[in-house]
Amino acid sequence: MSAPANAVASSAATSEPYQAPAGLADVSVASTTVSDVLGRLGFYHYRGYNAVDIARRGRFEDAWHLMLRGELPTTEQRDAFTGETSALRQLPPGVGELLPSIARLSGPGSLESVRTAVSLAAQAIGCKPWTDQSQDLTRAQAEQISAILPTLTAQLYRLATGQEVVQPRADLGYAANYLYMITGEEPGERSTYAVERYLMLTIDHGFNNSTFTSRVIASSGADLGAVISGAIGALSGPFHGGAPARVFDMLDAIGSPDNAEPWLRHAIEHGEKLMGFGHRIYKTIDPRSQLLHEVAQELHSERVGFAEHVEKTAVALLAELKPGRELYANVEFYAGVVLEAAGLPREMFSATFACSRVVGWMANVLEQVRDNRIFRPLARYVGPEAPREFPAFWQPGQA
Ligand SMILES: CC(C)(COP(=O)(O)OP(=O)(O)OC[C@H]1O[C@@H](n2cnc3c(N)ncnc32)[C@H](O)[C@@H]1OP(=O)(O)O)[C@@H](O)C(=O)NCCC(=O)NCCS
């Protein structure tokens, strides 16, 4: 959806710039062929293909190929792509030695440590401002950095929890290898299936906050390390990718089914946002949440019954106390339930999100660099009228 037509007309008439609404809600700021979210229909897609169908039926590498190379792969292309990308999982020379210091300064699974490490890894593989290198090289680096991110994330976690790092295995799929590097054990089929569904569902999602961030940074010509560390920073916030562990904190705080109604009512009445509920675009249930709910049930997660009770209670209370806002469970609500049942520790939920969303960031950045114009909007100045008189007390220093 683009800016309302009357906004353009009034801006021409008054020569005042168009004032976008807070949070750029309902404003289109770019054109894309990567993905889209149809919020009223509860539907989203990757390059036109139903993303939930891809997640149900495909492999992570299918979606990755679609996003970075533009089409779903044939069987031969998938095999070749899987071989190519699994060979890129090793950390570049020099990076592994730095990880213990980074891990020591931050907690297990912290996105702060991941965004620091990925910036160094990008330098180590030779990422430069994309304006100073060929687009083919930028594409190759985008694939390599996406392949490296799970290795960085897993090794930082192992180090932060006092364990030996586990090197990646090229013979395992993306999801199985990720679990293996974190737990040190080859994962079972169910856990791999569950984590792969989660990763595929969360690759991209329209012009979400971190994707927008990645494109803004890329639009200045900056290198992929700057792009990814900035995007991870955006993802880490509780209104975006930082929510799933907080959903667990909320479930823990509620404690028992009897306490759900009073606890949630008190939180909403005191202006708190319930973690895992609400979405800027969806005004229906989030389709990612629906598939993750199914996966959680298939895993026979201990938490799923309690989570279902909390979801039902929260949706009813939100309808009562926030009528007309259409607030339902979002992707984060069942994400943690699935990831925990698959063997991932709570601290790793948000970092795991980064390991899939990096593919979406890279697809968006490759699109941005093909037809770039630097993002440079305006802000309406609302401070004291200028120019102001300098105050008498101010004695400027000599330049
Ligand atoms: C996702 C989110 C950031 C979207 O924000 P947004 O589009 O700016 O929506 P708003 O904050 O303007 O919310 C609109 C109204 O619904 C309410 N609302 C939105 N999400 C809510 C939630 N999770 N719990 C309670 N109320 C909520 C707001 O308080 C606001 O009410 P008001 O009209 O009385 O002021 C927001 O819903 C949220 O913070 N959710 C919880 C965090 C979360 O789960 N993040 C993961 C997102 S995938």
Tab-separated table of N, CA, C and O in Angstrom, residues 74-184:
chain	number	residue	atom	x	y	z
A	74	THR	N	15.269	-27.328	-8.663
A	74	THR	CA	14.987	-28.710	-9.055
A	74	THR	C	15.728	-29.602	-8.053
A	74	THR	O	16.551	-29.109	-7.265
A	75	THR	N	15.486	-30.905	-8.133
A	75	THR	CA	16.180	-31.811	-7.202
A	75	THR	C	17.691	-31.697	-7.366
A	75	THR	O	18.445	-31.638	-6.376
A	76	GLU	N	18.133	-31.615	-8.627
A	76	GLU	CA	19.585	-31.510	-8.877
A	76	GLU	C	20.118	-30.185	-8.328
A	76	GLU	O	21.193	-30.148	-7.716
A	77	GLN	N	19.358	-29.121	-8.567
A	77	GLN	CA	19.811	-27.811	-8.069
A	77	GLN	C	19.858	-27.801	-6.538
A	77	GLN	O	20.759	-27.230	-5.936
A	78	ARG	N	18.848	-28.462	-5.908
A	78	ARG	CA	18.851	-28.484	-4.443
A	78	ARG	C	20.087	-29.229	-3.921
A	78	ARG	O	20.745	-28.782	-2.984
A	79	ASP	N	20.392	-30.364	-4.561
A	79	ASP	CA	21.560	-31.127	-4.107
A	79	ASP	C	22.833	-30.308	-4.262
A	79	ASP	O	23.686	-30.288	-3.369
A	80	ALA	N	22.924	-29.652	-5.419
A	80	ALA	CA	24.133	-28.850	-5.667
A	80	ALA	C	24.217	-27.692	-4.669
A	80	ALA	O	25.276	-27.438	-4.084
A	81	PHE	N	23.088	-27.023	-4.438
A	81	PHE	CA	23.060	-25.864	-3.531
A	81	PHE	C	23.373	-26.305	-2.099
A	81	PHE	O	24.133	-25.646	-1.375
A	82	THR	N	22.806	-27.454	-1.704
A	82	THR	CA	23.066	-27.972	-0.349
A	82	THR	C	24.552	-28.269	-0.192
A	82	THR	O	25.166	-27.943	0.837
A	83	GLY	N	25.138	-28.894	-1.226
A	83	GLY	CA	26.575	-29.196	-1.175
A	83	GLY	C	27.405	-27.924	-1.072
A	83	GLY	O	28.318	-27.823	-0.250
A	84	GLU	N	27.042	-26.933	-1.894
A	84	GLU	CA	27.811	-25.676	-1.898
A	84	GLU	C	27.720	-24.955	-0.561
A	84	GLU	O	28.723	-24.496	-0.016
A	85	THR	N	26.496	-24.836	-0.042
A	85	THR	CA	26.333	-24.033	1.179
A	85	THR	C	26.839	-24.782	2.419
A	85	THR	O	27.361	-24.147	3.344
A	86	SER	N	26.723	-26.118	2.425
A	86	SER	CA	27.215	-26.818	3.624
A	86	SER	C	28.740	-26.769	3.692
A	86	SER	O	29.319	-26.836	4.773
A	87	ALA	N	29.379	-26.582	2.519
A	87	ALA	CA	30.843	-26.447	2.521
A	87	ALA	C	31.288	-25.073	3.023
A	87	ALA	O	32.478	-24.850	3.261
A	88	LEU	N	30.344	-24.165	3.188
A	88	LEU	CA	30.694	-22.793	3.609
A	88	LEU	C	30.506	-22.572	5.114
A	88	LEU	O	30.618	-21.443	5.596
A	89	ARG	N	30.190	-23.643	5.854
A	89	ARG	CA	29.823	-23.460	7.267
A	89	ARG	C	30.995	-23.171	8.192
A	89	ARG	O	30.804	-22.667	9.304
A	90	GLN	N	32.212	-23.556	7.763
A	90	GLN	CA	33.374	-23.360	8.646
A	90	GLN	C	33.633	-21.873	8.843
A	90	GLN	O	33.446	-21.078	7.925
A	91	LEU	N	34.098	-21.517	10.033
A	91	LEU	CA	34.450	-20.116	10.271
A	91	LEU	C	35.711	-19.765	9.491
A	91	LEU	O	36.613	-20.601	9.359
A	92	PRO	N	35.798	-18.538	8.980
A	92	PRO	CA	37.024	-18.140	8.287
A	92	PRO	C	38.186	-18.074	9.275
A	92	PRO	O	37.977	-17.858	10.470
A	93	PRO	N	39.430	-18.252	8.787
A	93	PRO	CA	40.598	-18.223	9.680
A	93	PRO	C	40.628	-16.945	10.515
A	93	PRO	O	40.299	-15.862	10.022
A	94	GLY	N	41.002	-17.098	11.774
A	94	GLY	CA	41.158	-15.930	12.649
A	94	GLY	C	39.948	-15.620	13.499
A	94	GLY	O	40.074	-14.995	14.547
A	95	VAL	N	38.776	-16.084	13.084
A	95	VAL	CA	37.551	-15.692	13.810
A	95	VAL	C	37.352	-16.551	15.066
A	95	VAL	O	37.029	-16.041	16.142
A	96	GLY	N	37.565	-17.867	14.919
A	96	GLY	CA	37.339	-18.785	16.049
A	96	GLY	C	38.142	-18.361	17.279
A	96	GLY	O	37.658	-18.426	18.414
A	97	GLU	N	39.374	-17.867	17.048
A	97	GLU	CA	40.243	-17.489	18.167
A	97	GLU	C	39.657	-16.315	18.962
A	97	GLU	O	39.945	-16.137	20.143
A	98	LEU	N	38.849	-15.485	18.296
A	98	LEU	CA	38.304	-14.290	18.970
A	98	LEU	C	37.030	-14.593	19.768
A	98	LEU	O	36.630	-13.813	20.635
A	99	LEU	N	36.397	-15.722	19.449
A	99	LEU	CA	35.081	-15.969	20.048
A	99	LEU	C	35.093	-16.107	21.569
A	99	LEU	O	34.158	-15.634	22.232
A	100	PRO	N	36.129	-16.754	22.172
A	100	PRO	CA	36.080	-16.886	23.641
A	100	PRO	C	35.968	-15.535	24.341
A	100	PRO	O	35.228	-15.387	25.307
A	101	SER	N	36.694	-14.520	23.841
A	101	SER	CA	36.616	-13.196	24.498
A	101	SER	C	35.226	-12.607	24.340
A	101	SER	O	34.665	-12.025	25.278
A	102	ILE	N	34.648	-12.751	23.150
A	102	ILE	CA	33.309	-12.184	22.923
A	102	ILE	C	32.299	-12.902	23.823
A	102	ILE	O	31.448	-12.274	24.461
A	103	ALA	N	32.415	-14.228	23.885
A	103	ALA	CA	31.461	-15.010	24.679
A	103	ALA	C	31.573	-14.674	26.164
A	103	ALA	O	30.572	-14.642	26.887
A	104	ARG	N	32.820	-14.403	26.609
A	104	ARG	CA	33.032	-14.103	28.037
A	104	ARG	C	32.320	-12.823	28.447
A	104	ARG	O	31.869	-12.673	29.571
A	105	LEU	N	32.217	-11.880	27.519
A	105	LEU	CA	31.651	-10.572	27.858
A	105	LEU	C	30.126	-10.526	27.751
A	105	LEU	O	29.521	-9.487	27.984
A	106	SER	N	29.513	-11.613	27.354
A	106	SER	CA	28.047	-11.575	27.197
A	106	SER	C	27.473	-12.928	27.615
A	106	SER	O	28.199	-13.901	27.707
A	107	GLY	N	26.177	-12.959	27.825
A	107	GLY	CA	25.554	-14.202	28.293
A	107	GLY	C	25.342	-15.191	27.156
A	107	GLY	O	25.456	-14.838	25.988
A	108	PRO	N	25.008	-16.445	27.488
A	108	PRO	CA	24.743	-17.451	26.465
A	108	PRO	C	23.593	-17.020	25.552
A	108	PRO	O	22.561	-16.561	26.027
A	109	GLY	N	23.810	-17.170	24.253
A	109	GLY	CA	22.743	-16.890	23.283
A	109	GLY	C	22.495	-15.414	23.046
A	109	GLY	O	21.534	-15.059	22.377
A	110	SER	N	23.376	-14.560	23.558
A	110	SER	CA	23.073	-13.129	23.428
A	110	SER	C	23.272	-12.676	21.984
A	110	SER	O	24.278	-12.990	21.345
A	111	LEU	N	22.281	-11.943	21.498
A	111	LEU	CA	22.400	-11.419	20.136
A	111	LEU	C	23.490	-10.348	20.058
A	111	LEU	O	24.018	-10.082	18.990
A	112	GLU	N	23.834	-9.762	21.203
A	112	GLU	CA	24.912	-8.765	21.203
A	112	GLU	C	26.224	-9.435	20.792
A	112	GLU	O	26.997	-8.875	20.021
A	113	SER	N	26.465	-10.644	21.320
A	113	SER	CA	27.711	-11.319	20.953
A	113	SER	C	27.664	-11.760	19.488
A	113	SER	O	28.657	-11.667	18.774
A	114	VAL	N	26.503	-12.187	19.015
A	114	VAL	CA	26.403	-12.645	17.622
A	114	VAL	C	26.639	-11.471	16.670
A	114	VAL	O	27.348	-11.591	15.675
A	115	ARG	N	26.077	-10.311	17.014
A	115	ARG	CA	26.236	-9.196	16.064
A	115	ARG	C	27.673	-8.681	16.051
A	115	ARG	O	28.162	-8.206	15.034
A	116	THR	N	28.381	-8.828	17.176
A	116	THR	CA	29.799	-8.452	17.197
A	116	THR	C	30.606	-9.428	16.356
A	116	THR	O	31.427	-9.028	15.522
A	117	ALA	N	30.338	-10.715	16.546
A	117	ALA	CA	31.124	-11.745	15.857
A	117	ALA	C	30.869	-11.725	14.347
A	117	ALA	O	31.787	-11.939	13.555
A	118	VAL	N	29.638	-11.462	13.945
A	118	VAL	CA	29.344	-11.520	12.510
A	118	VAL	C	30.020	-10.361	11.784
A	118	VAL	O	30.438	-10.482	10.624
A	119	SER	N	30.188	-9.268	12.464
A	119	SER	CA	30.874	-8.132	11.868
A	119	SER	C	32.338	-8.505	11.572
A	119	SER	O	32.862	-8.203	10.500
A	120	LEU	N	32.962	-9.208	12.527
A	120	LEU	CA	34.351	-9.646	12.333
A	120	LEU	C	34.435	-10.706	11.238
A	120	LEU	O	35.332	-10.684	10.388
A	121	ALA	N	33.472	-11.631	11.244
A	121	ALA	CA	33.495	-12.713	10.243
A	121	ALA	C	33.347	-12.137	8.833
A	121	ALA	O	33.981	-12.606	7.888
A	122	ALA	N	32.525	-11.114	8.707
A	122	ALA	CA	32.336	-10.500	7.382
A	122	ALA	C	33.646	-9.871	6.903
A	122	ALA	O	33.999	-9.973	5.720
A	123	GLN	N	34.369	-9.254	7.832
A	123	GLN	CA	35.672	-8.701	7.448
A	123	GLN	C	36.616	-9.814	7.033
A	123	GLN	O	37.352	-9.698	6.058
A	124	ALA	N	36.568	-10.919	7.796
A	124	ALA	CA	37.484	-12.028	7.520
A	124	ALA	C	37.224	-12.677	6.162
A	124	ALA	O	38.143	-13.234	5.555
A	125	ILE	N	35.975	-12.633	5.675
A	125	ILE	CA	35.746	-13.210	4.338
A	125	ILE	C	35.886	-12.145	3.243
A	125	ILE	O	35.612	-12.398	2.080
A	126	GLY	N	36.283	-10.958	3.638
A	126	GLY	CA	36.623	-9.935	2.631
A	126	GLY	C	35.489	-9.039	2.198
A	126	GLY	O	35.560	-8.424	1.133
A	127	CYS	N	34.407	-8.943	3.009
A	127	CYS	CA	33.288	-8.066	2.623
A	127	CYS	C	33.754	-6.606	2.609
A	127	CYS	O	34.362	-6.133	3.572
A	128	LYS	N	33.448	-5.944	1.536
A	128	LYS	CA	33.763	-4.512	1.396
A	128	LYS	C	32.476	-3.787	1.065
A	128	LYS	O	31.474	-4.443	0.736
A	129	PRO	N	32.475	-2.441	1.123
A	129	PRO	CA	31.288	-1.745	0.629
A	129	PRO	C	30.898	-2.340	-0.727
A	129	PRO	O	31.770	-2.518	-1.600
A	130	TRP	N	29.616	-2.648	-0.895
A	130	TRP	CA	29.240	-3.376	-2.118
A	130	TRP	C	29.460	-2.539	-3.373
A	130	TRP	O	29.572	-3.068	-4.474
A	131	THR	N	29.567	-1.231	-3.179
A	131	THR	CA	29.848	-0.352	-4.321
A	131	THR	C	31.250	-0.592	-4.875
A	131	THR	O	31.533	-0.225	-6.007
A	132	ASP	N	32.130	-1.200	-4.056
A	132	ASP	CA	33.531	-1.374	-4.467
A	132	ASP	C	33.822	-2.798	-4.921
A	132	ASP	O	34.984	-3.199	-4.999
A	133	GLN	N	32.809	-3.587	-5.135
A	133	GLN	CA	33.036	-4.959	-5.582
A	133	GLN	C	31.909	-5.365	-6.523
A	133	GLN	O	30.883	-4.696	-6.624
A	134	SER	N	32.069	-6.507	-7.197
A	134	SER	CA	31.057	-6.912	-8.181
A	134	SER	C	29.814	-7.436	-7.464
A	134	SER	O	29.884	-7.909	-6.316
A	135	GLN	N	28.682	-7.382	-8.140
A	135	GLN	CA	27.446	-7.915	-7.538
A	135	GLN	C	27.543	-9.427	-7.377
A	135	GLN	O	26.959	-9.995	-6.460
A	136	ASP	N	28.291	-10.098	-8.261
A	136	ASP	CA	28.466	-11.558	-8.112
A	136	ASP	C	29.194	-11.859	-6.799
A	136	ASP	O	28.848	-12.810	-6.092
A	137	LEU	N	30.206	-11.046	-6.495
A	137	LEU	CA	30.937	-11.272	-5.242
A	137	LEU	C	30.025	-10.984	-4.041
A	137	LEU	O	30.023	-11.740	-3.058
A	138	THR	N	29.232	-9.937	-4.110
A	138	THR	CA	28.313	-9.633	-2.997
A	138	THR	C	27.333	-10.792	-2.809
A	138	THR	O	27.038	-11.195	-1.677
A	139	ARG	N	26.847	-11.353	-3.915
A	139	ARG	CA	25.924	-12.499	-3.814
A	139	ARG	C	26.628	-13.692	-3.152
A	139	ARG	O	26.071	-14.349	-2.277
A	140	ALA	N	27.866	-13.967	-3.576
A	140	ALA	CA	28.603	-15.111	-3.006
A	140	ALA	C	28.824	-14.883	-1.505
A	140	ALA	O	28.677	-15.801	-0.686
A	141	GLN	N	29.153	-13.662	-1.128
A	141	GLN	CA	29.364	-13.360	0.299
A	141	GLN	C	28.058	-13.470	1.080
A	141	GLN	O	28.056	-13.898	2.239
A	142	ALA	N	26.953	-13.095	0.443
A	142	ALA	CA	25.648	-13.202	1.121
A	142	ALA	C	25.351	-14.670	1.453
A	142	ALA	O	24.836	-14.985	2.531
A	143	GLU	N	25.691	-15.576	0.540
A	143	GLU	CA	25.468	-17.004	0.821
A	143	GLU	C	26.422	-17.492	1.905
A	143	GLU	O	26.023	-18.233	2.804
A	144	GLN	N	27.670	-17.047	1.817
A	144	GLN	CA	28.656	-17.531	2.794
A	144	GLN	C	28.317	-17.040	4.199
A	144	GLN	O	28.367	-17.810	5.158
A	145	ILE	N	27.948	-15.787	4.319
A	145	ILE	CA	27.685	-15.242	5.658
A	145	ILE	C	26.422	-15.901	6.251
A	145	ILE	O	26.348	-16.154	7.449
A	146	SER	N	25.456	-16.241	5.386
A	146	SER	CA	24.257	-16.945	5.885
A	146	SER	C	24.645	-18.347	6.383
A	146	SER	O	24.082	-18.835	7.360
A	147	ALA	N	25.595	-18.980	5.685
A	147	ALA	CA	26.027	-20.324	6.102
A	147	ALA	C	26.847	-20.287	7.386
A	147	ALA	O	26.828	-21.232	8.187
A	148	ILE	N	27.560	-19.183	7.599
A	148	ILE	CA	28.435	-19.062	8.774
A	148	ILE	C	27.662	-18.705	10.041
A	148	ILE	O	28.040	-19.097	11.151
A	149	LEU	N	26.564	-17.963	9.903
A	149	LEU	CA	25.887	-17.423	11.096
A	149	LEU	C	25.492	-18.501	12.124
A	149	LEU	O	25.724	-18.318	13.328
A	150	PRO	N	24.920	-19.665	11.688
A	150	PRO	CA	24.611	-20.691	12.698
A	150	PRO	C	25.864	-21.201	13.414
A	150	PRO	O	25.818	-21.506	14.614
A	151	THR	N	26.974	-21.280	12.700
A	151	THR	CA	28.218	-21.759	13.336
A	151	THR	C	28.670	-20.762	14.403
A	151	THR	O	29.011	-21.149	15.529
A	152	LEU	N	28.650	-19.492	14.052
A	152	LEU	CA	29.028	-18.459	15.032
A	152	LEU	C	28.127	-18.520	16.257
A	152	LEU	O	28.589	-18.486	17.398
A	153	THR	N	26.817	-18.611	15.984
A	153	THR	CA	25.822	-18.587	17.064
A	153	THR	C	26.023	-19.773	18.002
A	153	THR	O	26.034	-19.630	19.227
A	154	ALA	N	26.197	-20.959	17.403
A	154	ALA	CA	26.338	-22.174	18.213
A	154	ALA	C	27.648	-22.146	18.990
A	154	ALA	O	27.693	-22.498	20.183
A	155	GLN	N	28.725	-21.705	18.343
A	155	GLN	CA	30.024	-21.724	19.039
A	155	GLN	C	30.035	-20.709	20.186
A	155	GLN	O	30.582	-20.974	21.258
A	156	LEU	N	29.426	-19.555	19.969
A	156	LEU	CA	29.356	-18.567	21.058
A	156	LEU	C	28.566	-19.127	22.235
A	156	LEU	O	28.935	-18.931	23.397
A	157	TYR	N	27.488	-19.844	21.932
A	157	TYR	CA	26.684	-20.436	23.003
A	157	TYR	C	27.509	-21.466	23.789
A	157	TYR	O	27.521	-21.458	25.029
A	158	ARG	N	28.201	-22.351	23.059
A	158	ARG	CA	29.000	-23.383	23.735
A	158	ARG	C	30.066	-22.728	24.631
A	158	ARG	O	30.272	-23.145	25.769
A	159	LEU	N	30.728	-21.713	24.087
A	159	LEU	CA	31.779	-21.056	24.870
A	159	LEU	C	31.197	-20.350	26.092
A	159	LEU	O	31.762	-20.417	27.184
A	160	ALA	N	30.061	-19.696	25.914
A	160	ALA	CA	29.462	-18.942	27.032
A	160	ALA	C	28.942	-19.877	28.121
A	160	ALA	O	28.743	-19.451	29.261
A	161	THR	N	28.728	-21.145	27.767
A	161	THR	CA	28.265	-22.101	28.779
A	161	THR	C	29.399	-23.053	29.204
A	161	THR	O	29.157	-24.119	29.757
A	162	GLY	N	30.646	-22.657	28.881
A	162	GLY	CA	31.814	-23.404	29.356
A	162	GLY	C	32.012	-24.746	28.668
A	162	GLY	O	32.621	-25.652	29.249
A	163	GLN	N	31.528	-24.867	27.440
A	163	GLN	CA	31.677	-26.140	26.720
A	163	GLN	C	32.630	-25.956	25.538
A	163	GLN	O	32.802	-24.859	25.026
A	164	GLU	N	33.195	-27.090	25.095
A	164	GLU	CA	34.025	-27.075	23.883
A	164	GLU	C	33.160	-26.762	22.677
A	164	GLU	O	32.005	-27.228	22.618
A	165	VAL	N	33.704	-26.036	21.718
A	165	VAL	CA	32.908	-25.787	20.514
A	165	VAL	C	32.800	-27.080	19.693
A	165	VAL	O	33.640	-27.968	19.792
A	166	VAL	N	31.727	-27.162	18.933
A	166	VAL	CA	31.502	-28.323	18.060
A	166	VAL	C	31.581	-27.818	16.621
A	166	VAL	O	30.849	-26.894	16.247
A	167	GLN	N	32.468	-28.392	15.834
A	167	GLN	CA	32.634	-27.924	14.453
A	167	GLN	C	31.445	-28.377	13.595
A	167	GLN	O	30.851	-29.428	13.848
A	168	PRO	N	31.087	-27.594	12.586
A	168	PRO	CA	29.946	-27.973	11.735
A	168	PRO	C	30.247	-29.241	10.937
A	168	PRO	O	31.394	-29.551	10.667
A	169	ARG	N	29.169	-29.937	10.600
A	169	ARG	CA	29.300	-31.137	9.748
A	169	ARG	C	28.611	-30.859	8.416
A	169	ARG	O	27.454	-30.443	8.388
A	170	ALA	N	29.319	-31.143	7.338
A	170	ALA	CA	28.763	-30.867	6.007
A	170	ALA	C	27.763	-31.933	5.584
A	170	ALA	O	26.992	-31.725	4.642
A	171	ASP	N	27.748	-33.085	6.294
A	171	ASP	CA	26.839	-34.166	5.872
A	171	ASP	C	25.447	-34.013	6.487
A	171	ASP	O	24.554	-34.804	6.184
A	172	LEU	N	25.247	-33.011	7.343
A	172	LEU	CA	23.926	-32.812	7.954
A	172	LEU	C	23.227	-31.633	7.285
A	172	LEU	O	23.884	-30.692	6.825
A	173	GLY	N	21.884	-31.666	7.253
A	173	GLY	CA	21.111	-30.539	6.732
A	173	GLY	C	21.302	-29.309	7.631
A	173	GLY	O	21.880	-29.400	8.719
A	174	TYR	N	20.785	-28.186	7.179
A	174	TYR	CA	20.991	-26.910	7.882
A	174	TYR	C	20.488	-26.999	9.318
A	174	TYR	O	21.186	-26.647	10.263
A	175	ALA	N	19.264	-27.504	9.494
A	175	ALA	CA	18.657	-27.547	10.825
A	175	ALA	C	19.355	-28.579	11.716
A	175	ALA	O	19.657	-28.311	12.883
A	176	ALA	N	19.613	-29.784	11.154
A	176	ALA	CA	20.240	-30.845	11.953
A	176	ALA	C	21.634	-30.419	12.388
A	176	ALA	O	22.052	-30.636	13.538
A	177	ASN	N	22.367	-29.781	11.461
A	177	ASN	CA	23.712	-29.332	11.801
A	177	ASN	C	23.670	-28.273	12.895
A	177	ASN	O	24.506	-28.259	13.798
A	178	TYR	N	22.665	-27.399	12.830
A	178	TYR	CA	22.541	-26.335	13.838
A	178	TYR	C	22.339	-26.948	15.223
A	178	TYR	O	23.038	-26.620	16.187
A	179	LEU	N	21.394	-27.893	15.300
A	179	LEU	CA	21.141	-28.550	16.587
A	179	LEU	C	22.381	-29.301	17.071
A	179	LEU	O	22.722	-29.283	18.262
A	180	TYR	N	23.044	-29.968	16.122
A	180	TYR	CA	24.239	-30.735	16.469
A	180	TYR	C	25.321	-29.834	17.066
A	180	TYR	O	25.953	-30.165	18.075
A	181	MET	N	25.516	-28.659	16.446
A	181	MET	CA	26.581	-27.764	16.934
A	181	MET	C	26.258	-27.199	18.322
A	181	MET	O	27.149	-26.823	19.064
A	182	ILE	N	24.959	-27.123	18.656
A	182	ILE	CA	24.598	-26.582	19.978
A	182	ILE	C	24.652	-27.670	21.049
A	182	ILE	O	25.212	-27.480	22.125
A	183	THR	N	24.067	-28.827	20.732
A	183	THR	CA	23.967	-29.858	21.774
A	183	THR	C	25.163	-30.811	21.782
A	183	THR	O	25.403	-31.501	22.766
A	184	GLY	N	25.889	-30.893	20.663
A	184	GLY	CA	27.003	-31.831	20.571
A	184	GLY	C	26.536	-33.238	20.242
A	184	GLY	O	27.342	-34.174	20.219
